[in-house]
Short mmCIF file of C-alpha atoms and ligand atoms in Angstrom, two decimals:
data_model
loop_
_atom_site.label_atom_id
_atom_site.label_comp_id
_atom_site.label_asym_id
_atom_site.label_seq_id
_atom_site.Cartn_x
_atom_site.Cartn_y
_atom_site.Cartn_z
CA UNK A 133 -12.74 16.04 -6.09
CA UNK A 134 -15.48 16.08 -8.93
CA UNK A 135 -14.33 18.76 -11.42
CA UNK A 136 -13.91 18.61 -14.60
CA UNK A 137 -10.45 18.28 -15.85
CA UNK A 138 -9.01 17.23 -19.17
CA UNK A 139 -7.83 14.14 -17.38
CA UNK A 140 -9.21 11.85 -14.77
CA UNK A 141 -5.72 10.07 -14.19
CA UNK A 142 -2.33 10.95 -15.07
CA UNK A 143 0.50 8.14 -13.74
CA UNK A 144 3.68 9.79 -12.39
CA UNK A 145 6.36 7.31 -12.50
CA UNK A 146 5.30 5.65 -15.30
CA UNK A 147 8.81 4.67 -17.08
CA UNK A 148 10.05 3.47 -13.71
CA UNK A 149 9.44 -0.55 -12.77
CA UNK A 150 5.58 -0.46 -11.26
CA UNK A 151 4.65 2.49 -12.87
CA UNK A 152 4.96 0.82 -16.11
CA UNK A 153 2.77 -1.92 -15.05
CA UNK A 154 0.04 0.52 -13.91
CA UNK A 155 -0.22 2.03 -17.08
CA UNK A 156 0.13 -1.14 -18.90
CA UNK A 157 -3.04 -2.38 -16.52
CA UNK A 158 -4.99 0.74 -17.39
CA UNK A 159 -4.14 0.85 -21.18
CA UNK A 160 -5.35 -3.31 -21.14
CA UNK A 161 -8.11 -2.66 -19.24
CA UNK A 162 -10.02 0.82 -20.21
CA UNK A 163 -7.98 1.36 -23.37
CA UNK A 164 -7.54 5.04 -24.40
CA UNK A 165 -10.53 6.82 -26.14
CA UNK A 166 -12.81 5.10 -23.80
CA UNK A 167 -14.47 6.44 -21.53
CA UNK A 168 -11.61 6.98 -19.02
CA UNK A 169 -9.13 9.77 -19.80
CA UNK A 170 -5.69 9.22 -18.82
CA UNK A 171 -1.97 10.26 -19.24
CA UNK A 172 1.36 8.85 -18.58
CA UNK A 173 3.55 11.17 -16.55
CA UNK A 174 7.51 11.13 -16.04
CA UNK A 175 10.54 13.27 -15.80
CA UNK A 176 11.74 12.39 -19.22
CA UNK A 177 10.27 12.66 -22.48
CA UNK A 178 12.60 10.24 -24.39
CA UNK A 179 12.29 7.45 -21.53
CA UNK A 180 8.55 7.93 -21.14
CA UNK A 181 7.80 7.57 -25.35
CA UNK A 182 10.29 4.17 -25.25
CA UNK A 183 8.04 2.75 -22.39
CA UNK A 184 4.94 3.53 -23.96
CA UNK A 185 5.71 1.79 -26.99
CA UNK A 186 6.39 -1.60 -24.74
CA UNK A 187 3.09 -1.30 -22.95
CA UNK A 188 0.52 0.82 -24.61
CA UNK A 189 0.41 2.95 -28.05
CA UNK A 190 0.91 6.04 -29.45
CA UNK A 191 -2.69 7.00 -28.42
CA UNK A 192 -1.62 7.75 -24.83
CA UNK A 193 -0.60 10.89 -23.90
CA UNK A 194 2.37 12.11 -22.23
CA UNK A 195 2.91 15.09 -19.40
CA UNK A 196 6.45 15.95 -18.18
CA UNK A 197 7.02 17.14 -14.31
CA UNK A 198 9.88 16.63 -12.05
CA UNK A 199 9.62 16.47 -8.25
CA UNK A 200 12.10 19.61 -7.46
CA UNK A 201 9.83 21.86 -10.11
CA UNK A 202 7.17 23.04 -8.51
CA UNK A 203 5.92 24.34 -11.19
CA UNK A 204 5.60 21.46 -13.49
CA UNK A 205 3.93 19.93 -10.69
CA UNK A 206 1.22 22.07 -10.24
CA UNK A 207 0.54 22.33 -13.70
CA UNK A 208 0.67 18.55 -13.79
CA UNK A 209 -2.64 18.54 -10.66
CA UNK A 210 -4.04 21.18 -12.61
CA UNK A 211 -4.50 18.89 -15.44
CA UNK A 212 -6.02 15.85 -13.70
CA UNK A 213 -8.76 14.70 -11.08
CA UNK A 214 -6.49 12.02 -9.61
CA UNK A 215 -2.49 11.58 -9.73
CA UNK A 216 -1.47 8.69 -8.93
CA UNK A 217 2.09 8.48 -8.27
CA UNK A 218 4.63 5.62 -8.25
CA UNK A 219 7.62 7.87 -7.65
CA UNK A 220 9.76 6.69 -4.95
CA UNK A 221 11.25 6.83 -2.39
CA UNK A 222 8.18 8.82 -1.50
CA UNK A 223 10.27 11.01 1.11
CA UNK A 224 13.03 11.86 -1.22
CA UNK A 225 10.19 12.88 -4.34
CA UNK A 226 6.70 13.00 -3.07
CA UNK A 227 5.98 15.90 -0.55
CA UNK A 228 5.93 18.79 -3.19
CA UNK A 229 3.07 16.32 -4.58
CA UNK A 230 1.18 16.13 -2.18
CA UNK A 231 1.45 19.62 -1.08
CA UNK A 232 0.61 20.77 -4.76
CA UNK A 233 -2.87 18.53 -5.03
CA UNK A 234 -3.72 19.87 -1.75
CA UNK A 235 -3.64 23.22 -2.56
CA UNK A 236 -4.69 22.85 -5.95
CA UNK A 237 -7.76 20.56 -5.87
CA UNK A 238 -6.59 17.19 -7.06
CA UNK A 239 -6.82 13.61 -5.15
CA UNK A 240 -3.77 11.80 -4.93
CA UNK A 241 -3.20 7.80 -4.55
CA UNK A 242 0.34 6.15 -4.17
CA UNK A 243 2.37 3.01 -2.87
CA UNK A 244 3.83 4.32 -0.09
CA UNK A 245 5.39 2.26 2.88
CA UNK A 246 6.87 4.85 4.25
CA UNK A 247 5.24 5.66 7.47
CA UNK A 248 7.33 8.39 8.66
CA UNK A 249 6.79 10.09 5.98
CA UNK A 250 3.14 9.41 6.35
CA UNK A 251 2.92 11.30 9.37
CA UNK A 252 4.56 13.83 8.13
CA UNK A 253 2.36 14.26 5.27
CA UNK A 254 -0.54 14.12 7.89
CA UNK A 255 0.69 16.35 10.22
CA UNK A 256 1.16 18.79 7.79
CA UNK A 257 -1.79 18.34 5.20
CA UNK A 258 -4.81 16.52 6.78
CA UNK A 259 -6.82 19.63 7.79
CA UNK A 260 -6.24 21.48 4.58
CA UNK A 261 -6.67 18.52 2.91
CA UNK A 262 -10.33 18.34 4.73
CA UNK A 263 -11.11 22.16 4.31
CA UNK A 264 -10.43 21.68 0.75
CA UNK A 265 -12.34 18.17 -0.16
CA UNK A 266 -8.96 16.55 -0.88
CA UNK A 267 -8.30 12.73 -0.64
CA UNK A 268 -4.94 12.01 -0.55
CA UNK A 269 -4.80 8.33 -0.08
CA UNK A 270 -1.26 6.37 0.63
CA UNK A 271 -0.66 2.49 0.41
CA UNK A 272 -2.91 1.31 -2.25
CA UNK A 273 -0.75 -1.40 -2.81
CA UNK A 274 0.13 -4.47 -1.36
CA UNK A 275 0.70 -2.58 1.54
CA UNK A 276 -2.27 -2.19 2.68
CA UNK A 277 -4.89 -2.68 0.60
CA UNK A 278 -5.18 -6.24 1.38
CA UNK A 279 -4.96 -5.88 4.77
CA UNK A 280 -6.89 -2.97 5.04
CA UNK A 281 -9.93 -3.70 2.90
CA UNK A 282 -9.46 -7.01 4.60
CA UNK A 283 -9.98 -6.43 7.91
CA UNK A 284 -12.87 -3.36 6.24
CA UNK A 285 -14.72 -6.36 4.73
CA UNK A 286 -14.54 -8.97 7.35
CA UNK A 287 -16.06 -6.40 9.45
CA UNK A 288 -18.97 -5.78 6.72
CA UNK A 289 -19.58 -9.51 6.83
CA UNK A 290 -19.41 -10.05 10.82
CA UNK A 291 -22.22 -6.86 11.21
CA UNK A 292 -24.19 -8.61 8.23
CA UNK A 293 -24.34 -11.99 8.77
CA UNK A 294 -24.01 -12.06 12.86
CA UNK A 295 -24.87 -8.47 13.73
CA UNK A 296 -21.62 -8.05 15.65
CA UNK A 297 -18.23 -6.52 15.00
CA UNK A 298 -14.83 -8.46 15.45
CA UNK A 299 -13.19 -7.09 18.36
CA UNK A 300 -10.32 -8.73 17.29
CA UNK A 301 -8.45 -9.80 14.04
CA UNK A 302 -5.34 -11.70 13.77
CA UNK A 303 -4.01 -11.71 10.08
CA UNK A 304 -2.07 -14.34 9.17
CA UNK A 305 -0.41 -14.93 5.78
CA UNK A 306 -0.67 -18.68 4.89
CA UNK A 307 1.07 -18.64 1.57
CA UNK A 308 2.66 -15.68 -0.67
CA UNK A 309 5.38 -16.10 -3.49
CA UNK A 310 6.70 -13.01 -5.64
CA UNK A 311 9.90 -10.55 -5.13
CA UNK A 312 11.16 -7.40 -4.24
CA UNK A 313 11.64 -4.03 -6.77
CA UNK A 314 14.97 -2.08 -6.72
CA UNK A 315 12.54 0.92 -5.73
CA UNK A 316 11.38 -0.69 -2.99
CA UNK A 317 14.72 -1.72 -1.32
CA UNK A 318 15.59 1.74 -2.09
CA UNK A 319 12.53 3.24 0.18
CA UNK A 320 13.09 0.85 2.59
CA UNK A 321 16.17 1.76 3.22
CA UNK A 322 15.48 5.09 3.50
CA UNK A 323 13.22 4.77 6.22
CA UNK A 324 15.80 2.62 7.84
CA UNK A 325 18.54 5.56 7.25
CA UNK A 326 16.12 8.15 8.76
CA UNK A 327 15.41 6.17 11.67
CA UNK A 328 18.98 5.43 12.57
CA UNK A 329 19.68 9.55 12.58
CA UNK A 330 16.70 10.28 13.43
CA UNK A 331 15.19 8.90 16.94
CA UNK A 332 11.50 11.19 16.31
CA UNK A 333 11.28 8.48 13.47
CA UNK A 334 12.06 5.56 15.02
CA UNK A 335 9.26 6.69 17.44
CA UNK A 336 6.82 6.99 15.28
CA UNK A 337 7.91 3.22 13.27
CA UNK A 338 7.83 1.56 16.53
CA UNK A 339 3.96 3.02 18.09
CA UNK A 340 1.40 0.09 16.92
CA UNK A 341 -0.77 3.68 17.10
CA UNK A 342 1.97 5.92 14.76
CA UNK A 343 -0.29 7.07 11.70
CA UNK A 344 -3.33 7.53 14.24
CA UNK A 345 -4.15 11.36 15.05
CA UNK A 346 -1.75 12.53 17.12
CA UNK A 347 -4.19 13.07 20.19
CA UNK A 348 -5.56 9.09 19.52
CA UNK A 349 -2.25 6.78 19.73
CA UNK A 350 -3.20 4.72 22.62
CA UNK A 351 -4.71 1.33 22.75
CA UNK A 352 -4.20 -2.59 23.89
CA UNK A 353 -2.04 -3.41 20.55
CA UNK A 354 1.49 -4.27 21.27
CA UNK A 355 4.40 -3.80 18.32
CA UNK A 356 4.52 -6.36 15.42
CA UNK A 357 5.70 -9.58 16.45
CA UNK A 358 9.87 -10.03 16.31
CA UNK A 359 10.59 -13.70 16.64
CA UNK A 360 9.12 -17.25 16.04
CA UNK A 361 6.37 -18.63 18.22
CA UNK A 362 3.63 -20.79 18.14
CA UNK A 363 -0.13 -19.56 17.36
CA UNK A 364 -2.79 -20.78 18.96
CA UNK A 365 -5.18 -19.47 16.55
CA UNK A 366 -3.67 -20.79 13.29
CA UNK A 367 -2.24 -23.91 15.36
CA UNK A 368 0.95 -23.08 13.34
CA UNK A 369 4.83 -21.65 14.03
CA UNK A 370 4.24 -18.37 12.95
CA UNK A 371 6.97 -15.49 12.30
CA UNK A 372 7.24 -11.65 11.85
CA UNK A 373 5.49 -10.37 8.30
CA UNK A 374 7.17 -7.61 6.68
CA UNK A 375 4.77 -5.67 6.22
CA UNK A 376 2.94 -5.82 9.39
CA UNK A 377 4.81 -2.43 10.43
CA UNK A 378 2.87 -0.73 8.26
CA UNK A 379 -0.18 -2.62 7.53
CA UNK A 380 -1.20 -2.71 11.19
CA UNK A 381 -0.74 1.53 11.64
CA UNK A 382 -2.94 1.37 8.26
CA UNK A 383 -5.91 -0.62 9.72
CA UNK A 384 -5.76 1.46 13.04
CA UNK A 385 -5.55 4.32 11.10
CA UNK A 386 -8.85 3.34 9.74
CA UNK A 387 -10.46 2.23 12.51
CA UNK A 388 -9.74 6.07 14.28
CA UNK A 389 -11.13 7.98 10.93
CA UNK A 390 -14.20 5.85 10.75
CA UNK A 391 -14.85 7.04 14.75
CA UNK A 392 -14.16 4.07 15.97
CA UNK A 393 -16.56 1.57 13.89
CA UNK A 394 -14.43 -1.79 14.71
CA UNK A 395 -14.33 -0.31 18.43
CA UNK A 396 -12.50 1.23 20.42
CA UNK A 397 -11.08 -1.56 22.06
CA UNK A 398 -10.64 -3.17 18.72
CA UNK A 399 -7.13 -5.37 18.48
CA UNK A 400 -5.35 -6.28 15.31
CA UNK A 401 -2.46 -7.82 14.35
CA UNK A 402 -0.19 -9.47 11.18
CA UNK A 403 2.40 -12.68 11.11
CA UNK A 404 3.46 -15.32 8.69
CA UNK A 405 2.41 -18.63 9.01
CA UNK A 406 5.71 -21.09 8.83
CA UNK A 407 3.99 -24.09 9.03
CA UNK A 408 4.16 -27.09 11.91
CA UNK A 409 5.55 -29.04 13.94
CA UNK A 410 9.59 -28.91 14.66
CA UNK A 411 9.79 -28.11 10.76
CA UNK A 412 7.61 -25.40 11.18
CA UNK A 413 9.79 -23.87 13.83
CA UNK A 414 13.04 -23.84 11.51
CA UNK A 415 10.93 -22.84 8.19
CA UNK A 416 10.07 -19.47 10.72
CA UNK A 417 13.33 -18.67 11.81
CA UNK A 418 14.88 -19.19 8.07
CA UNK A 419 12.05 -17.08 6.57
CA UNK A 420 13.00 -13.84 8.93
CA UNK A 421 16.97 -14.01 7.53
CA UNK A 422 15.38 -12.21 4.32
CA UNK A 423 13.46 -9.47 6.74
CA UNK A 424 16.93 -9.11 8.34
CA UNK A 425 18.89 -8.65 5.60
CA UNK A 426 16.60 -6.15 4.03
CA UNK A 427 16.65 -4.21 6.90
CA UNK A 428 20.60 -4.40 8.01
CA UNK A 429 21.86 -1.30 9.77
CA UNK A 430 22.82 1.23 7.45
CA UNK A 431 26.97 0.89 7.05
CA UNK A 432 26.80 -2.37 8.08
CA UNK A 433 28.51 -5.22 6.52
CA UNK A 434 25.65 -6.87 5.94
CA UNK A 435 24.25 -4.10 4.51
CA UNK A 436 26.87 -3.27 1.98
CA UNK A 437 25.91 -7.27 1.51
CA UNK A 438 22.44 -6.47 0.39
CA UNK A 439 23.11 -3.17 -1.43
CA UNK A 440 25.43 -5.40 -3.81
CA UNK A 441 22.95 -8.51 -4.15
CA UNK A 442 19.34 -6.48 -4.11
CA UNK A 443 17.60 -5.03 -7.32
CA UNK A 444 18.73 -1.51 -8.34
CA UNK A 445 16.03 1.35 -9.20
CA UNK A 446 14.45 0.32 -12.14
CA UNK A 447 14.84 -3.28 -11.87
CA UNK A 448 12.04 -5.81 -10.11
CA UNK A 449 10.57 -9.32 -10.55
CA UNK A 450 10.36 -11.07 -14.31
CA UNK A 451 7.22 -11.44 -16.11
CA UNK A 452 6.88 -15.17 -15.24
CA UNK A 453 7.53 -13.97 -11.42
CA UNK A 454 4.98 -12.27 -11.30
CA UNK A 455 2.26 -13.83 -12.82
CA UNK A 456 3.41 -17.07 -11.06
CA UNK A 457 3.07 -15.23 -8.13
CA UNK A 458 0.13 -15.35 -5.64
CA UNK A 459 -1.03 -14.34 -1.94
CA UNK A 460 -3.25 -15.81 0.97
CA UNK A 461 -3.85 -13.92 3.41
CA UNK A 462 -6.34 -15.36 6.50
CA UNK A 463 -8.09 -12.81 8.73
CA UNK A 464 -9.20 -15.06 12.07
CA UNK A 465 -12.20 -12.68 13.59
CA UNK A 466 -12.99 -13.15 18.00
CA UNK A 467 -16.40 -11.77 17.41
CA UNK A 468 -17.83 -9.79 20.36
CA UNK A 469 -19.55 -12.96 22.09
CA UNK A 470 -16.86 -15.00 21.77
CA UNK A 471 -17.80 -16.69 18.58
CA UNK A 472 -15.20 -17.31 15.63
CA UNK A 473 -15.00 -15.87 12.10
CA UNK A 474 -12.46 -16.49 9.25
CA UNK A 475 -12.40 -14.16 6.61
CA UNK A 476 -9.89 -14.84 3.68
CA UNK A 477 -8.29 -12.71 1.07
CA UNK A 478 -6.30 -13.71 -1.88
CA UNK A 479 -4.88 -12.22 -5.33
CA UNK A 480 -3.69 -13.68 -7.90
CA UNK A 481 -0.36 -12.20 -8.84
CA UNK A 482 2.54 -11.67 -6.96
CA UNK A 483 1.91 -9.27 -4.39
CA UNK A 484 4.34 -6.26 -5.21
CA UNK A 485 3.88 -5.83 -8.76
CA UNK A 486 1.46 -7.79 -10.27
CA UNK A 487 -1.47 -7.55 -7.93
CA UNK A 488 -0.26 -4.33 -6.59
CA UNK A 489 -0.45 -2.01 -10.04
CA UNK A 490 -4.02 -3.83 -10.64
CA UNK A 491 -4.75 -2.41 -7.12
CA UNK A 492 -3.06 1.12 -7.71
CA UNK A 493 -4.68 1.18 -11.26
CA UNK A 494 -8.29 0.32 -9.83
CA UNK A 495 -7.78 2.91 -6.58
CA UNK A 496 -7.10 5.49 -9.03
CA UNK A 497 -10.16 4.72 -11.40
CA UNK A 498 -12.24 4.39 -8.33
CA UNK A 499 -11.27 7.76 -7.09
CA UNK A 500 -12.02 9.30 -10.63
CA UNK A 501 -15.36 7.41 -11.48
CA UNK A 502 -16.88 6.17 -8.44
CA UNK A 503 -19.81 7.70 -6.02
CA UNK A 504 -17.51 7.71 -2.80
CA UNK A 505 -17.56 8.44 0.54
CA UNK A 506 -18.24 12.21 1.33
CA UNK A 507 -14.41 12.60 3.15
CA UNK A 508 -11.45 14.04 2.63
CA UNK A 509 -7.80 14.51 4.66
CA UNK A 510 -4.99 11.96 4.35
CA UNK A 511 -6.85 9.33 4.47
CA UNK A 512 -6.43 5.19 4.21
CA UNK A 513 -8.12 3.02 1.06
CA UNK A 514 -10.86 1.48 3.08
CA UNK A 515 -12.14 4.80 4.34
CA UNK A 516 -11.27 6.83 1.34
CA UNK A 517 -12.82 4.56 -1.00
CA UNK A 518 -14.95 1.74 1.05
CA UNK A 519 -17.42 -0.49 -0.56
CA UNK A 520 -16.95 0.68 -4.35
CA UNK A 521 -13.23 -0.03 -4.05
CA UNK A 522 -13.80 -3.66 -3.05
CA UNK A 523 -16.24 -4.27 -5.64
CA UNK A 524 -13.29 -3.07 -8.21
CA UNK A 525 -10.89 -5.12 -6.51
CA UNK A 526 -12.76 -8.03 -6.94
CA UNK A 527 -14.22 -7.73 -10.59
CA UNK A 528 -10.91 -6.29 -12.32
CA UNK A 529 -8.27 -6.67 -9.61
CA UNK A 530 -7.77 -10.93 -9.51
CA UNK A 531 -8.71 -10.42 -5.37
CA UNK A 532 -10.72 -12.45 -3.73
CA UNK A 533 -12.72 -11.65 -0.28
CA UNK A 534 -14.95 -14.32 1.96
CA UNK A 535 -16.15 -14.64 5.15
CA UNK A 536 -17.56 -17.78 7.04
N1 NAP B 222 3.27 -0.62 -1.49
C1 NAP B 222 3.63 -1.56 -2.34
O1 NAP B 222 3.10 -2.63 -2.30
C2 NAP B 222 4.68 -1.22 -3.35
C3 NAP B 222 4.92 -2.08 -4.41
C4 NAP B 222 5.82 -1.68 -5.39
C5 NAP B 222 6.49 -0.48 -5.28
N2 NAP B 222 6.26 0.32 -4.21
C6 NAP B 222 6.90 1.64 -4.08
O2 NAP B 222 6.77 2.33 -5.30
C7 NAP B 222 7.89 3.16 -5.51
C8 NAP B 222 8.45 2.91 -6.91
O3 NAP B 222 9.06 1.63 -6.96
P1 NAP B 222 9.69 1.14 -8.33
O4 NAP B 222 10.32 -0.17 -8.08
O5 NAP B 222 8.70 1.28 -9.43
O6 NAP B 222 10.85 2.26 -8.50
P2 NAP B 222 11.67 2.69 -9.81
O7 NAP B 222 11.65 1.63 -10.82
O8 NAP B 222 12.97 3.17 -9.28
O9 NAP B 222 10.82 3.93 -10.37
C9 NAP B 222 10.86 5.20 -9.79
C10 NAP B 222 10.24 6.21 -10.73
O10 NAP B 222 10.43 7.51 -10.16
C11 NAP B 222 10.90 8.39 -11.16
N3 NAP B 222 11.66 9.49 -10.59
C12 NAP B 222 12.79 9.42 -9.86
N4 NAP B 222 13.19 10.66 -9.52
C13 NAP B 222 12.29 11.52 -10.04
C14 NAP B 222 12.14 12.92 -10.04
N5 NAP B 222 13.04 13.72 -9.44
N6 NAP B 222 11.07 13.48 -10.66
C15 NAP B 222 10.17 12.70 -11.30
N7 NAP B 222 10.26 11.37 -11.36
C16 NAP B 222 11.32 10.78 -10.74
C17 NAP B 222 11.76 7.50 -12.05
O11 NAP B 222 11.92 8.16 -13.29
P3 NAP B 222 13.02 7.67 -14.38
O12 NAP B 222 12.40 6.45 -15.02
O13 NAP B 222 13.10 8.84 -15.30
O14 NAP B 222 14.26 7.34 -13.63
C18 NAP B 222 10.86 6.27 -12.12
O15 NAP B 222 9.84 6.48 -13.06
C19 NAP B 222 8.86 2.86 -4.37
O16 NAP B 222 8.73 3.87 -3.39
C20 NAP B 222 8.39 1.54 -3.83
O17 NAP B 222 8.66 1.38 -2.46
C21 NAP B 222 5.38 -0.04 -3.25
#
């Protein structure tokens, strides 16, 4: 969308534990009276004017909506080119959102992992979203902006410097440190509620193809990898990633909306790199008892286990955690004639909160100020936002991309 509006961003979510950080990044970065126009956004005045004073000033506006007023949120997309929301879980507080900047004219980034409600929000709003010159763009966070403009940009490189595509890519992560958000765990187990009622959702969760359109979700990828095994390609013990559930859908996703450009025989996939040898093998299976406990059946004990140690809404990772946190991320390329690549991506926070508001903060600019792409629907960060979104990512953002 390119009209003008008294705002180019407004934050939603911005007393809550990333939005903060977002509009911390944007008031440290592009300041207020600059050239970038931007409001913080919440549900309550009081809470929203306390965290403003901790991570901006008095400059920065403020615009109230809550998610069960429709009214206060279409006002709220009427004021801005781009809203871009940290209010989660997404299922629980987004879809009046995204409904709203659909039918009002306004694009829309988040930090979504919530893949059923993904394809929900597809389902229902792609097409209008395309009629109307809409992006609506989920996961521009650690999940999956990494991956995604990853496996986007080691692509780029393979067409430019060997005039071939990958036809497959086999992420590994070789180091990450950071923690989790009480918003987070609380998303994640919604999803994991859902699917336990719900058996349309654990469908959808468990299809590599899930957030492809609905008439496209076949192909050679099997599900996300469940145990610990060796890896011939990082000649490591690797084990499950927990994001590869949705990063993977996120990258196919891409690769269907671009028509195919990595092929449509294109295979990706995502695991953790434990290390090698026999103490390799144990680091693996000891680094899926977190994945496991994170994603207990609901009612169970172990669950009620988590629920009592896990952060609660609001709370997430110390300063020092996260800028003492860091990610590696190793994209190993089978180009089509059989020749290797390596592509490598790394940032340099920790990956939830840290890296991932510099990566919501710079989607959203990039959405407001960039020349982009001329498409629109629910679409993914790498084919929303493409080339001008990695060049943000890698001047303001603390990533890193390379290819050899
Ligand atoms: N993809 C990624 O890499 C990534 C990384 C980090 C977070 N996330 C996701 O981001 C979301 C937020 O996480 P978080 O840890 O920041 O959560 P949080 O601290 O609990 O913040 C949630 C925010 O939502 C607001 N909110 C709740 N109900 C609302 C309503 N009815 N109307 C308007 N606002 C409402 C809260 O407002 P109050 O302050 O007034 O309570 C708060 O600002 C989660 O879904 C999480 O999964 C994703």
């Amino acid at each position: 969308m390119n009209t003008t509006k008294e705002f180019d961003i407004l934050v939603w979510g911005a007393s809550g534990f990333t939005g903060r950080l977002v509009a911390q990044y944007l008031f440290n970065q592009y300041g207020e009276n600059g050239d970038l126009k931007w409001a913080m956004a919440g549900r309550n005045q009081e809470k929203l004017e306390q965290v403003r004073d901790q991570v901006a000033d008095k400059t920065v506006p403020l615009v109230i909506a809550d998610s069960d007023d429709e009214a206060s949120l279409k006002a709220l997309v009427l004021r801005a080119k781009v809203i871009c929301t940290t209010v989660g879980p997404y299922v629980s507080y987004g879809s009046k959102l995204v409904a709203a900047c659909v039918t009002h004219g306004a694009d829309y980034c988040d930090l979504s992992g919530e893949v059923q409600w993904m394809r929900t929000m597809i389902d229902k709003h792609h097409d209008a979203a395309k009629a109307n010159g809409v992006k609506i763009v989920h996961t521009c966070g650690f999940d999956s902006i990494p991956s995604d403009m990853g496996v986007y940009f080691t692509q780029r490189e393979a067409q430019a410097q060997k005039g071939q595509r990958a036809k497959r890519i086999r992420m590994r992560v070789a180091g990450m440190k950071g923690g989790l958000s009480g918003g987070t765990y609380a998303s994640l187990s919604k999803v994991m509620e859902q699917a336990s009622k719900d058996k349309s959702i654990y469908k959808v969760l468990v299809n590599p193809y899930g957030l492809n359109p609905s008439d496209q979700q076949k192909g050679a990828d099997r599900p996300d990898l469940q145990s610990v095994i060796y890896d011939a390609t990082s000649k490591n013990w690797i084990g499950p990633f927990i994001m590869a559930g949705i990063n993977t859908k996120v990258v196919r996703r891409s690769n269907a909306l671009s028509g195919y450009a990595y092929g449509k025989d294109f295979r990706y996939d995502e695991a953790t790199i434990s290390g090698k040898g026999f103490k390799g093998r144990i680091k693996g299976v000891l680094g899926a008892l977190p994945l496991l406990i994170m994603t207990a059946k609901p009612g169970s004990l172990l669950k009620r286990f988590a629920n009592r140690i896990l952060p609660k809404p609001g709370e997430g990772p110390s300063k020092d955690q996260r800028e003492n946190g860091f990610y590696n991320l190793r994209f190993y390329a089978t180009l089509e004639d059989g020749s290797a690549g390596f592509g490598k991506v790394t940032g340099d926070r920790d990956p939830g909160y840290g890296s991932t508001s510099k990566m919501l903060g710079e989607a959203a600019v990039c959405l407001a100020k960039d020349k982009l792409p001329e498409v629109s629907g629910v679409l993914t960060p790498s084919i929303a936002m493409g080339d001008a979104l990695l060049d943000r990512l890698e001047k303001n953002a603390g990533l890193t991309f390379d290819f050899k």
